């Protein structure tokens, strides 16, 4: 009886040694006698002990932090650029069998691609059109990693380090642009103001009394707002205008009154 129990326990132990459990984000790449046999997981499954071997693959999205790369732009400016790349495994079998270390391979590909793409663009495009740079890097790296069963989800440029001399030159240029814009706005405002003044002067020339009436109205408003009594000197033009108007009234012939019939 004992002779039967020992082989039975050995057989059970060997069977249990083939039990594998993978999490939801894990997959098991099974090799049977050295050949790719299939992909298993997640959950509980069993492999043949000794005959089967398992390599684990994580299918979650991973990040690659691309260290700052010093490169020369198309307009001969030396800059340092770093970025972050997001990728995930679509085919665990290819990721394990097509490349020795897919993580290092993705990093090296992303690093060299970023340097090449940045070197093909001028500094202004790199600073203003980062989305275009990111998309180009993503397309190139994704094309390289596709045979490995890996998809690149996105690339984001983090920092662009510019030499201090170039920073000062760009600051002066930006200041000059802002000053130019301010001068244009000021000139447009002055032009519009001069047009309004010209229209007002034409209106006043056509009716000089309007200027004096407007002046009196402004003085009345000032006195009302400040709650004060305002003493002013009447302008000579206004006095002359009033005098002319009075003389014109006096020069008109007076209407003769009819004789009183009762007068003696």
PDB file of C-alpha atoms in Angstrom:
ATOM      1  CA  UNK A   1       0.000   0.000   0.000  1.00  0.00           C
ATOM      2  CA  UNK A   2       2.768   2.430   0.898  1.00  0.00           C
ATOM      3  CA  UNK A   3       4.472   1.607  -2.379  1.00  0.00           C
ATOM      4  CA  UNK A   4       1.366   2.845  -4.210  1.00  0.00           C
ATOM      5  CA  UNK A   5       0.941   6.010  -2.146  1.00  0.00           C
ATOM      6  CA  UNK A   6       4.427   7.314  -2.825  1.00  0.00           C
ATOM      7  CA  UNK A   7       4.073   7.353  -6.649  1.00  0.00           C
ATOM      8  CA  UNK A   8       0.548   8.756  -6.235  1.00  0.00           C
ATOM      9  CA  UNK A   9       1.794  11.670  -4.136  1.00  0.00           C
ATOM     10  CA  UNK A  10       4.607  12.280  -6.598  1.00  0.00           C
ATOM     11  CA  UNK A  11       2.120  12.301  -9.457  1.00  0.00           C
ATOM     12  CA  UNK A  12      -0.206  14.698  -7.622  1.00  0.00           C
ATOM     13  CA  UNK A  13       2.687  16.966  -6.708  1.00  0.00           C
ATOM     14  CA  UNK A  14       3.874  16.985 -10.298  1.00  0.00           C
ATOM     15  CA  UNK A  15       0.363  17.779 -11.506  1.00  0.00           C
ATOM     16  CA  UNK A  16      -0.081  20.666  -9.082  1.00  0.00           C
ATOM     17  CA  UNK A  17       3.284  22.055 -10.119  1.00  0.00           C
ATOM     18  CA  UNK A  18       1.755  22.733 -13.520  1.00  0.00           C
ATOM     19  CA  UNK A  19      -1.007  24.999 -12.139  1.00  0.00           C
ATOM     20  CA  UNK A  20      -0.634  28.645 -13.123  1.00  0.00           C
ATOM     21  CA  UNK A  21      -2.653  31.753 -12.256  1.00  0.00           C
ATOM     22  CA  UNK A  22      -2.389  35.019 -14.166  1.00  0.00           C
ATOM     23  CA  UNK A  23      -3.969  38.339 -13.266  1.00  0.00           C
ATOM     24  CA  UNK A  24      -6.362  40.182 -15.557  1.00  0.00           C
ATOM     25  CA  UNK A  25      -3.566  42.236 -17.086  1.00  0.00           C
ATOM     26  CA  UNK A  26      -1.167  39.288 -17.499  1.00  0.00           C
ATOM     27  CA  UNK A  27      -0.832  36.689 -20.224  1.00  0.00           C
ATOM     28  CA  UNK A  28       1.192  33.477 -20.264  1.00  0.00           C
ATOM     29  CA  UNK A  29       3.190  32.670 -23.394  1.00  0.00           C
ATOM     30  CA  UNK A  30       3.534  28.865 -23.404  1.00  0.00           C
ATOM     31  CA  UNK A  31       6.463  27.061 -25.029  1.00  0.00           C
ATOM     32  CA  UNK A  32       6.202  23.297 -25.428  1.00  0.00           C
ATOM     33  CA  UNK A  33       9.526  21.602 -25.968  1.00  0.00           C
ATOM     34  CA  UNK A  34      10.918  24.945 -27.076  1.00  0.00           C
ATOM     35  CA  UNK A  35       8.209  25.800 -29.597  1.00  0.00           C
ATOM     36  CA  UNK A  36       5.516  28.435 -29.167  1.00  0.00           C
ATOM     37  CA  UNK A  37       2.371  26.589 -28.158  1.00  0.00           C
ATOM     38  CA  UNK A  38      -0.076  29.408 -27.437  1.00  0.00           C
ATOM     39  CA  UNK A  39      -1.193  32.200 -25.153  1.00  0.00           C
ATOM     40  CA  UNK A  40      -3.051  31.490 -21.917  1.00  0.00           C
ATOM     41  CA  UNK A  41      -4.657  33.568 -19.203  1.00  0.00           C
ATOM     42  CA  UNK A  42      -5.945  35.416 -17.388  1.00  0.00           C
ATOM     43  CA  UNK A  43      -7.117  33.226 -14.531  1.00  0.00           C
ATOM     44  CA  UNK A  44      -6.335  29.606 -13.650  1.00  0.00           C
ATOM     45  CA  UNK A  45      -4.856  27.203 -16.184  1.00  0.00           C
ATOM     46  CA  UNK A  46      -2.554  24.206 -16.279  1.00  0.00           C
ATOM     47  CA  UNK A  47       0.617  23.444 -18.189  1.00  0.00           C
ATOM     48  CA  UNK A  48       2.484  20.175 -18.529  1.00  0.00           C
ATOM     49  CA  UNK A  49       5.338  20.164 -16.030  1.00  0.00           C
ATOM     50  CA  UNK A  50       8.835  19.829 -17.471  1.00  0.00           C
ATOM     51  CA  UNK A  51       7.450  19.763 -21.023  1.00  0.00           C
ATOM     52  CA  UNK A  52       5.929  23.259 -21.000  1.00  0.00           C
ATOM     53  CA  UNK A  53       7.598  26.523 -20.105  1.00  0.00           C
ATOM     54  CA  UNK A  54       5.859  29.841 -19.503  1.00  0.00           C
ATOM     55  CA  UNK A  55       6.923  33.434 -20.169  1.00  0.00           C
ATOM     56  CA  UNK A  56       4.769  36.153 -18.615  1.00  0.00           C
ATOM     57  CA  UNK A  57       3.751  39.310 -20.476  1.00  0.00           C
ATOM     58  CA  UNK A  58       2.103  42.410 -19.022  1.00  0.00           C
ATOM     59  CA  UNK A  59      -0.450  43.889 -21.456  1.00  0.00           C
ATOM     60  CA  UNK A  60      -1.068  47.120 -19.522  1.00  0.00           C
ATOM     61  CA  UNK A  61      -0.087  50.461 -21.012  1.00  0.00           C
ATOM     62  CA  UNK A  62       3.531  51.256 -20.197  1.00  0.00           C
ATOM     63  CA  UNK A  63       5.447  54.506 -20.296  1.00  0.00           C
ATOM     64  CA  UNK A  64       8.895  55.185 -21.654  1.00  0.00           C
ATOM     65  CA  UNK A  65      10.536  58.326 -20.278  1.00  0.00           C
ATOM     66  CA  UNK A  66      12.865  59.496 -23.030  1.00  0.00           C
ATOM     67  CA  UNK A  67      15.804  61.282 -21.457  1.00  0.00           C
ATOM     68  CA  UNK A  68      16.781  64.735 -22.811  1.00  0.00           C
ATOM     69  CA  UNK A  69      18.330  64.377 -26.248  1.00  0.00           C
ATOM     70  CA  UNK A  70      20.717  67.015 -27.524  1.00  0.00           C
ATOM     71  CA  UNK A  71      20.161  67.643 -31.199  1.00  0.00           C
ATOM     72  CA  UNK A  72      20.582  70.331 -33.838  1.00  0.00           C
ATOM     73  CA  UNK A  73      17.463  71.700 -35.504  1.00  0.00           C
ATOM     74  CA  UNK A  74      17.086  72.357 -39.221  1.00  0.00           C
ATOM     75  CA  UNK A  75      18.025  76.009 -38.653  1.00  0.00           C
ATOM     76  CA  UNK A  76      21.240  75.050 -36.791  1.00  0.00           C
ATOM     77  CA  UNK A  77      20.095  75.645 -33.210  1.00  0.00           C
ATOM     78  CA  UNK A  78      21.316  73.199 -30.561  1.00  0.00           C
ATOM     79  CA  UNK A  79      18.514  72.205 -28.184  1.00  0.00           C
ATOM     80  CA  UNK A  80      17.692  69.465 -25.694  1.00  0.00           C
ATOM     81  CA  UNK A  81      14.338  67.699 -25.943  1.00  0.00           C
ATOM     82  CA  UNK A  82      12.747  65.029 -23.771  1.00  0.00           C
ATOM     83  CA  UNK A  83       9.445  63.230 -24.131  1.00  0.00           C
ATOM     84  CA  UNK A  84       7.304  60.399 -22.810  1.00  0.00           C
ATOM     85  CA  UNK A  85       5.947  57.533 -24.910  1.00  0.00           C
ATOM     86  CA  UNK A  86       2.958  55.304 -24.096  1.00  0.00           C
ATOM     87  CA  UNK A  87       2.714  51.791 -25.530  1.00  0.00           C
ATOM     88  CA  UNK A  88       1.120  48.425 -24.833  1.00  0.00           C
ATOM     89  CA  UNK A  89       1.408  44.837 -26.013  1.00  0.00           C
ATOM     90  CA  UNK A  90      -1.235  43.603 -28.437  1.00  0.00           C
ATOM     91  CA  UNK A  91       0.335  40.224 -29.226  1.00  0.00           C
ATOM     92  CA  UNK A  92       2.279  38.752 -26.280  1.00  0.00           C
ATOM     93  CA  UNK A  93       3.634  35.942 -28.459  1.00  0.00           C
ATOM     94  CA  UNK A  94       5.328  38.340 -30.870  1.00  0.00           C
ATOM     95  CA  UNK A  95       6.583  40.558 -28.044  1.00  0.00           C
ATOM     96  CA  UNK A  96       8.356  37.575 -26.484  1.00  0.00           C
ATOM     97  CA  UNK A  97       9.603  35.802 -29.621  1.00  0.00           C
ATOM     98  CA  UNK A  98      10.378  38.644 -32.066  1.00  0.00           C
ATOM     99  CA  UNK A  99      12.626  40.785 -29.868  1.00  0.00           C
ATOM    100  CA  UNK A 100      14.899  39.901 -26.962  1.00  0.00           C
ATOM    101  CA  UNK A 101      13.963  42.822 -24.701  1.00  0.00           C
ATOM    102  CA  UNK A 102      10.959  44.702 -26.040  1.00  0.00           C
ATOM    103  CA  UNK A 103      11.125  47.389 -23.351  1.00  0.00           C
ATOM    104  CA  UNK A 104      14.693  48.358 -24.212  1.00  0.00           C
ATOM    105  CA  UNK A 105      13.943  48.071 -27.920  1.00  0.00           C
ATOM    106  CA  UNK A 106      11.013  50.479 -27.653  1.00  0.00           C
ATOM    107  CA  UNK A 107      13.104  52.935 -25.634  1.00  0.00           C
ATOM    108  CA  UNK A 108      16.011  52.937 -28.083  1.00  0.00           C
ATOM    109  CA  UNK A 109      13.683  53.314 -31.063  1.00  0.00           C
ATOM    110  CA  UNK A 110      11.817  56.200 -29.448  1.00  0.00           C
ATOM    111  CA  UNK A 111      15.045  57.962 -28.471  1.00  0.00           C
ATOM    112  CA  UNK A 112      16.612  57.856 -31.930  1.00  0.00           C
ATOM    113  CA  UNK A 113      13.333  58.733 -33.650  1.00  0.00           C
ATOM    114  CA  UNK A 114      12.792  61.784 -31.456  1.00  0.00           C
ATOM    115  CA  UNK A 115      16.286  63.028 -32.219  1.00  0.00           C
ATOM    116  CA  UNK A 116      15.832  62.542 -35.970  1.00  0.00           C
ATOM    117  CA  UNK A 117      12.390  64.162 -36.163  1.00  0.00           C
ATOM    118  CA  UNK A 118      13.481  67.187 -34.145  1.00  0.00           C
ATOM    119  CA  UNK A 119      16.526  67.594 -36.380  1.00  0.00           C
ATOM    120  CA  UNK A 120      14.283  67.806 -39.459  1.00  0.00           C
ATOM    121  CA  UNK A 121      12.313  70.814 -38.157  1.00  0.00           C
ATOM    122  CA  UNK A 122      13.193  74.414 -37.424  1.00  0.00           C
ATOM    123  CA  UNK A 123      13.029  75.792 -33.898  1.00  0.00           C
ATOM    124  CA  UNK A 124       9.796  77.750 -34.417  1.00  0.00           C
ATOM    125  CA  UNK A 125       7.958  74.613 -35.593  1.00  0.00           C
ATOM    126  CA  UNK A 126       9.252  72.636 -32.629  1.00  0.00           C
ATOM    127  CA  UNK A 127       8.042  75.270 -30.170  1.00  0.00           C
ATOM    128  CA  UNK A 128       4.715  76.070 -31.820  1.00  0.00           C
ATOM    129  CA  UNK A 129       3.717  72.743 -33.428  1.00  0.00           C
ATOM    130  CA  UNK A 130       4.537  70.134 -30.814  1.00  0.00           C
ATOM    131  CA  UNK A 131       1.501  68.088 -31.787  1.00  0.00           C
ATOM    132  CA  UNK A 132       2.950  67.610 -35.254  1.00  0.00           C
ATOM    133  CA  UNK A 133       6.279  66.470 -33.796  1.00  0.00           C
ATOM    134  CA  UNK A 134       4.540  64.097 -31.388  1.00  0.00           C
ATOM    135  CA  UNK A 135       2.404  62.567 -34.139  1.00  0.00           C
ATOM    136  CA  UNK A 136       5.385  62.058 -36.424  1.00  0.00           C
ATOM    137  CA  UNK A 137       7.394  60.309 -33.707  1.00  0.00           C
ATOM    138  CA  UNK A 138       4.389  58.134 -32.844  1.00  0.00           C
ATOM    139  CA  UNK A 139       3.879  57.066 -36.464  1.00  0.00           C
ATOM    140  CA  UNK A 140       7.532  56.123 -36.979  1.00  0.00           C
ATOM    141  CA  UNK A 141       7.932  54.223 -33.694  1.00  0.00           C
ATOM    142  CA  UNK A 142       4.593  52.451 -34.165  1.00  0.00           C
ATOM    143  CA  UNK A 143       5.678  51.290 -37.614  1.00  0.00           C
ATOM    144  CA  UNK A 144       8.894  49.848 -36.160  1.00  0.00           C
ATOM    145  CA  UNK A 145       7.210  48.106 -33.199  1.00  0.00           C
ATOM    146  CA  UNK A 146       4.269  46.660 -35.139  1.00  0.00           C
ATOM    147  CA  UNK A 147       6.142  43.406 -36.013  1.00  0.00           C
ATOM    148  CA  UNK A 148       6.817  43.006 -32.282  1.00  0.00           C
ATOM    149  CA  UNK A 149       3.107  42.973 -31.455  1.00  0.00           C
ATOM    150  CA  UNK A 150       3.350  46.390 -29.784  1.00  0.00           C
ATOM    151  CA  UNK A 151       1.240  49.478 -30.489  1.00  0.00           C
ATOM    152  CA  UNK A 152       2.328  53.023 -29.615  1.00  0.00           C
ATOM    153  CA  UNK A 153      -0.669  54.879 -28.167  1.00  0.00           C
ATOM    154  CA  UNK A 154       0.778  58.392 -28.030  1.00  0.00           C
ATOM    155  CA  UNK A 155       3.890  60.494 -27.619  1.00  0.00           C
ATOM    156  CA  UNK A 156       4.114  63.726 -25.640  1.00  0.00           C
ATOM    157  CA  UNK A 157       7.002  66.172 -25.809  1.00  0.00           C
ATOM    158  CA  UNK A 158       7.734  67.422 -22.297  1.00  0.00           C
ATOM    159  CA  UNK A 159      10.459  70.073 -22.333  1.00  0.00           C
ATOM    160  CA  UNK A 160      12.483  71.898 -24.947  1.00  0.00           C
ATOM    161  CA  UNK A 161      15.652  73.428 -23.508  1.00  0.00           C
ATOM    162  CA  UNK A 162      16.988  76.383 -25.500  1.00  0.00           C
ATOM    163  CA  UNK A 163      20.440  77.978 -25.032  1.00  0.00           C
ATOM    164  CA  UNK A 164      20.391  81.170 -22.891  1.00  0.00           C
ATOM    165  CA  UNK A 165      21.594  83.326 -25.797  1.00  0.00           C
ATOM    166  CA  UNK A 166      18.710  82.121 -27.932  1.00  0.00           C
ATOM    167  CA  UNK A 167      16.264  82.735 -25.086  1.00  0.00           C
ATOM    168  CA  UNK A 168      17.379  86.365 -24.832  1.00  0.00           C
ATOM    169  CA  UNK A 169      17.108  86.811 -28.596  1.00  0.00           C
ATOM    170  CA  UNK A 170      13.609  85.338 -28.613  1.00  0.00           C
ATOM    171  CA  UNK A 171      12.580  87.569 -25.709  1.00  0.00           C
ATOM    172  CA  UNK A 172      13.763  90.660 -27.597  1.00  0.00           C
ATOM    173  CA  UNK A 173      11.923  89.533 -30.704  1.00  0.00           C
ATOM    174  CA  UNK A 174       8.710  88.938 -28.762  1.00  0.00           C
ATOM    175  CA  UNK A 175       9.034  92.358 -27.116  1.00  0.00           C
ATOM    176  CA  UNK A 176       9.507  93.995 -30.512  1.00  0.00           C
ATOM    177  CA  UNK A 177       6.425  92.234 -31.861  1.00  0.00           C
ATOM    178  CA  UNK A 178       4.344  93.370 -28.888  1.00  0.00           C
ATOM    179  CA  UNK A 179       5.606  96.951 -29.259  1.00  0.00           C
ATOM    180  CA  UNK A 180       4.786  96.906 -32.970  1.00  0.00           C
ATOM    181  CA  UNK A 181       1.279  95.631 -32.263  1.00  0.00           C
ATOM    182  CA  UNK A 182       0.751  98.326 -29.610  1.00  0.00           C
ATOM    183  CA  UNK A 183       1.878 101.043 -32.007  1.00  0.00           C
ATOM    184  CA  UNK A 184      -0.476  99.784 -34.701  1.00  0.00           C
ATOM    185  CA  UNK A 185      -3.401  99.799 -32.276  1.00  0.00           C
ATOM    186  CA  UNK A 186      -2.491 103.282 -31.035  1.00  0.00           C
ATOM    187  CA  UNK A 187      -2.190 104.616 -34.588  1.00  0.00           C
ATOM    188  CA  UNK A 188      -5.559 103.150 -35.520  1.00  0.00           C
ATOM    189  CA  UNK A 189      -7.142 104.741 -32.435  1.00  0.00           C
ATOM    190  CA  UNK A 190      -5.592 108.122 -33.227  1.00  0.00           C
ATOM    191  CA  UNK A 191      -6.800 107.900 -36.814  1.00  0.00           C
ATOM    192  CA  UNK A 192     -10.325 107.115 -35.691  1.00  0.00           C
ATOM    193  CA  UNK A 193     -10.186 109.947 -33.135  1.00  0.00           C
ATOM    194  CA  UNK A 194      -9.003 112.424 -35.770  1.00  0.00           C
ATOM    195  CA  UNK A 195     -11.863 111.429 -38.052  1.00  0.00           C
ATOM    196  CA  UNK A 196     -14.354 112.007 -35.254  1.00  0.00           C
ATOM    197  CA  UNK A 197     -12.791 115.390 -34.444  1.00  0.00           C
ATOM    198  CA  UNK A 198     -12.911 116.351 -38.105  1.00  0.00           C
ATOM    199  CA  UNK A 199     -16.595 115.519 -38.278  1.00  0.00           C
ATOM    200  CA  UNK A 200     -17.241 117.496 -35.089  1.00  0.00           C
ATOM    201  CA  UNK A 201     -15.317 120.515 -36.373  1.00  0.00           C
ATOM    202  CA  UNK A 202     -17.340 120.518 -39.582  1.00  0.00           C
ATOM    203  CA  UNK A 203     -20.550 120.441 -37.556  1.00  0.00           C
ATOM    204  CA  UNK A 204     -19.370 123.316 -35.348  1.00  0.00           C
ATOM    205  CA  UNK A 205     -18.285 125.409 -38.330  1.00  0.00           C
ATOM    206  CA  UNK A 206     -21.742 124.990 -39.792  1.00  0.00           C
ATOM    207  CA  UNK A 207     -23.371 126.075 -36.500  1.00  0.00           C
ATOM    208  CA  UNK A 208     -21.012 128.082 -34.209  1.00  0.00           C
ATOM    209  CA  UNK A 209     -23.664 128.483 -31.531  1.00  0.00           C
ATOM    210  CA  UNK A 210     -23.602 124.709 -30.985  1.00  0.00           C
ATOM    211  CA  UNK A 211     -20.069 124.943 -29.552  1.00  0.00           C
ATOM    212  CA  UNK A 212     -21.092 127.509 -26.962  1.00  0.00           C
ATOM    213  CA  UNK A 213     -24.200 125.585 -26.028  1.00  0.00           C
ATOM    214  CA  UNK A 214     -22.162 122.415 -25.614  1.00  0.00           C
ATOM    215  CA  UNK A 215     -19.704 124.317 -23.426  1.00  0.00           C
ATOM    216  CA  UNK A 216     -22.497 125.541 -21.182  1.00  0.00           C
ATOM    217  CA  UNK A 217     -23.918 122.041 -20.970  1.00  0.00           C
ATOM    218  CA  UNK A 218     -20.553 120.620 -19.868  1.00  0.00           C
ATOM    219  CA  UNK A 219     -20.189 123.285 -17.195  1.00  0.00           C
ATOM    220  CA  UNK A 220     -23.690 122.535 -15.944  1.00  0.00           C
ATOM    221  CA  UNK A 221     -22.874 118.830 -15.700  1.00  0.00           C
ATOM    222  CA  UNK A 222     -19.651 119.547 -13.815  1.00  0.00           C
ATOM    223  CA  UNK A 223     -21.473 121.724 -11.297  1.00  0.00           C
ATOM    224  CA  UNK A 224     -24.194 119.123 -10.795  1.00  0.00           C
ATOM    225  CA  UNK A 225     -21.715 116.271 -10.222  1.00  0.00           C
ATOM    226  CA  UNK A 226     -19.521 118.181  -7.748  1.00  0.00           C
ATOM    227  CA  UNK A 227     -22.455 119.969  -6.074  1.00  0.00           C
ATOM    228  CA  UNK A 228     -20.614 123.274  -6.339  1.00  0.00           C
ATOM    229  CA  UNK A 229     -21.207 126.734  -7.722  1.00  0.00           C
ATOM    230  CA  UNK A 230     -19.155 127.413 -10.826  1.00  0.00           C
ATOM    231  CA  UNK A 231     -18.145 130.965 -11.800  1.00  0.00           C
ATOM    232  CA  UNK A 232     -17.127 131.267 -15.413  1.00  0.00           C
ATOM    233  CA  UNK A 233     -16.165 133.971 -17.859  1.00  0.00           C
ATOM    234  CA  UNK A 234     -18.359 134.162 -20.900  1.00  0.00           C
ATOM    235  CA  UNK A 235     -16.288 133.743 -24.049  1.00  0.00           C
ATOM    236  CA  UNK A 236     -16.103 136.754 -26.321  1.00  0.00           C
ATOM    237  CA  UNK A 237     -17.400 134.763 -29.258  1.00  0.00           C
ATOM    238  CA  UNK A 238     -20.538 133.868 -27.409  1.00  0.00           C
ATOM    239  CA  UNK A 239     -21.072 137.505 -26.290  1.00  0.00           C
ATOM    240  CA  UNK A 240     -20.532 138.782 -29.823  1.00  0.00           C
ATOM    241  CA  UNK A 241     -22.934 136.193 -31.132  1.00  0.00           C
ATOM    242  CA  UNK A 242     -25.574 137.197 -28.592  1.00  0.00           C
ATOM    243  CA  UNK A 243     -25.014 140.898 -29.373  1.00  0.00           C
ATOM    244  CA  UNK A 244     -25.459 140.303 -33.086  1.00  0.00           C
ATOM    245  CA  UNK A 245     -28.626 138.391 -32.463  1.00  0.00           C
ATOM    246  CA  UNK A 246     -29.990 141.209 -30.228  1.00  0.00           C
ATOM    247  CA  UNK A 247     -29.141 143.899 -32.778  1.00  0.00           C
ATOM    248  CA  UNK A 248     -30.818 141.938 -35.524  1.00  0.00           C
ATOM    249  CA  UNK A 249     -33.985 141.830 -33.472  1.00  0.00           C
ATOM    250  CA  UNK A 250     -33.876 145.570 -32.780  1.00  0.00           C
ATOM    251  CA  UNK A 251     -33.292 146.436 -36.421  1.00  0.00           C
ATOM    252  CA  UNK A 252     -36.532 144.809 -37.474  1.00  0.00           C
ATOM    253  CA  UNK A 253     -39.314 147.429 -38.141  1.00  0.00           C
ATOM    254  CA  UNK A 254     -41.757 147.616 -35.292  1.00  0.00           C
ATOM    255  CA  UNK A 255     -45.388 147.114 -36.127  1.00  0.00           C
ATOM    256  CA  UNK A 256     -47.267 150.411 -35.920  1.00  0.00           C
ATOM    257  CA  UNK A 257     -50.059 150.509 -33.422  1.00  0.00           C
ATOM    258  CA  UNK A 258     -53.498 151.838 -34.640  1.00  0.00           C
ATOM    259  CA  UNK A 259     -54.516 155.310 -33.406  1.00  0.00           C
ATOM    260  CA  UNK A 260     -56.855 155.413 -30.472  1.00  0.00           C
ATOM    261  CA  UNK A 261     -60.171 156.673 -31.785  1.00  0.00           C
ATOM    262  CA  UNK A 262     -60.874 158.196 -28.390  1.00  0.00           C
ATOM    263  CA  UNK A 263     -57.773 160.297 -28.432  1.00  0.00           C
ATOM    264  CA  UNK A 264     -58.425 164.000 -28.901  1.00  0.00           C
TER     265      UNK A 264
END
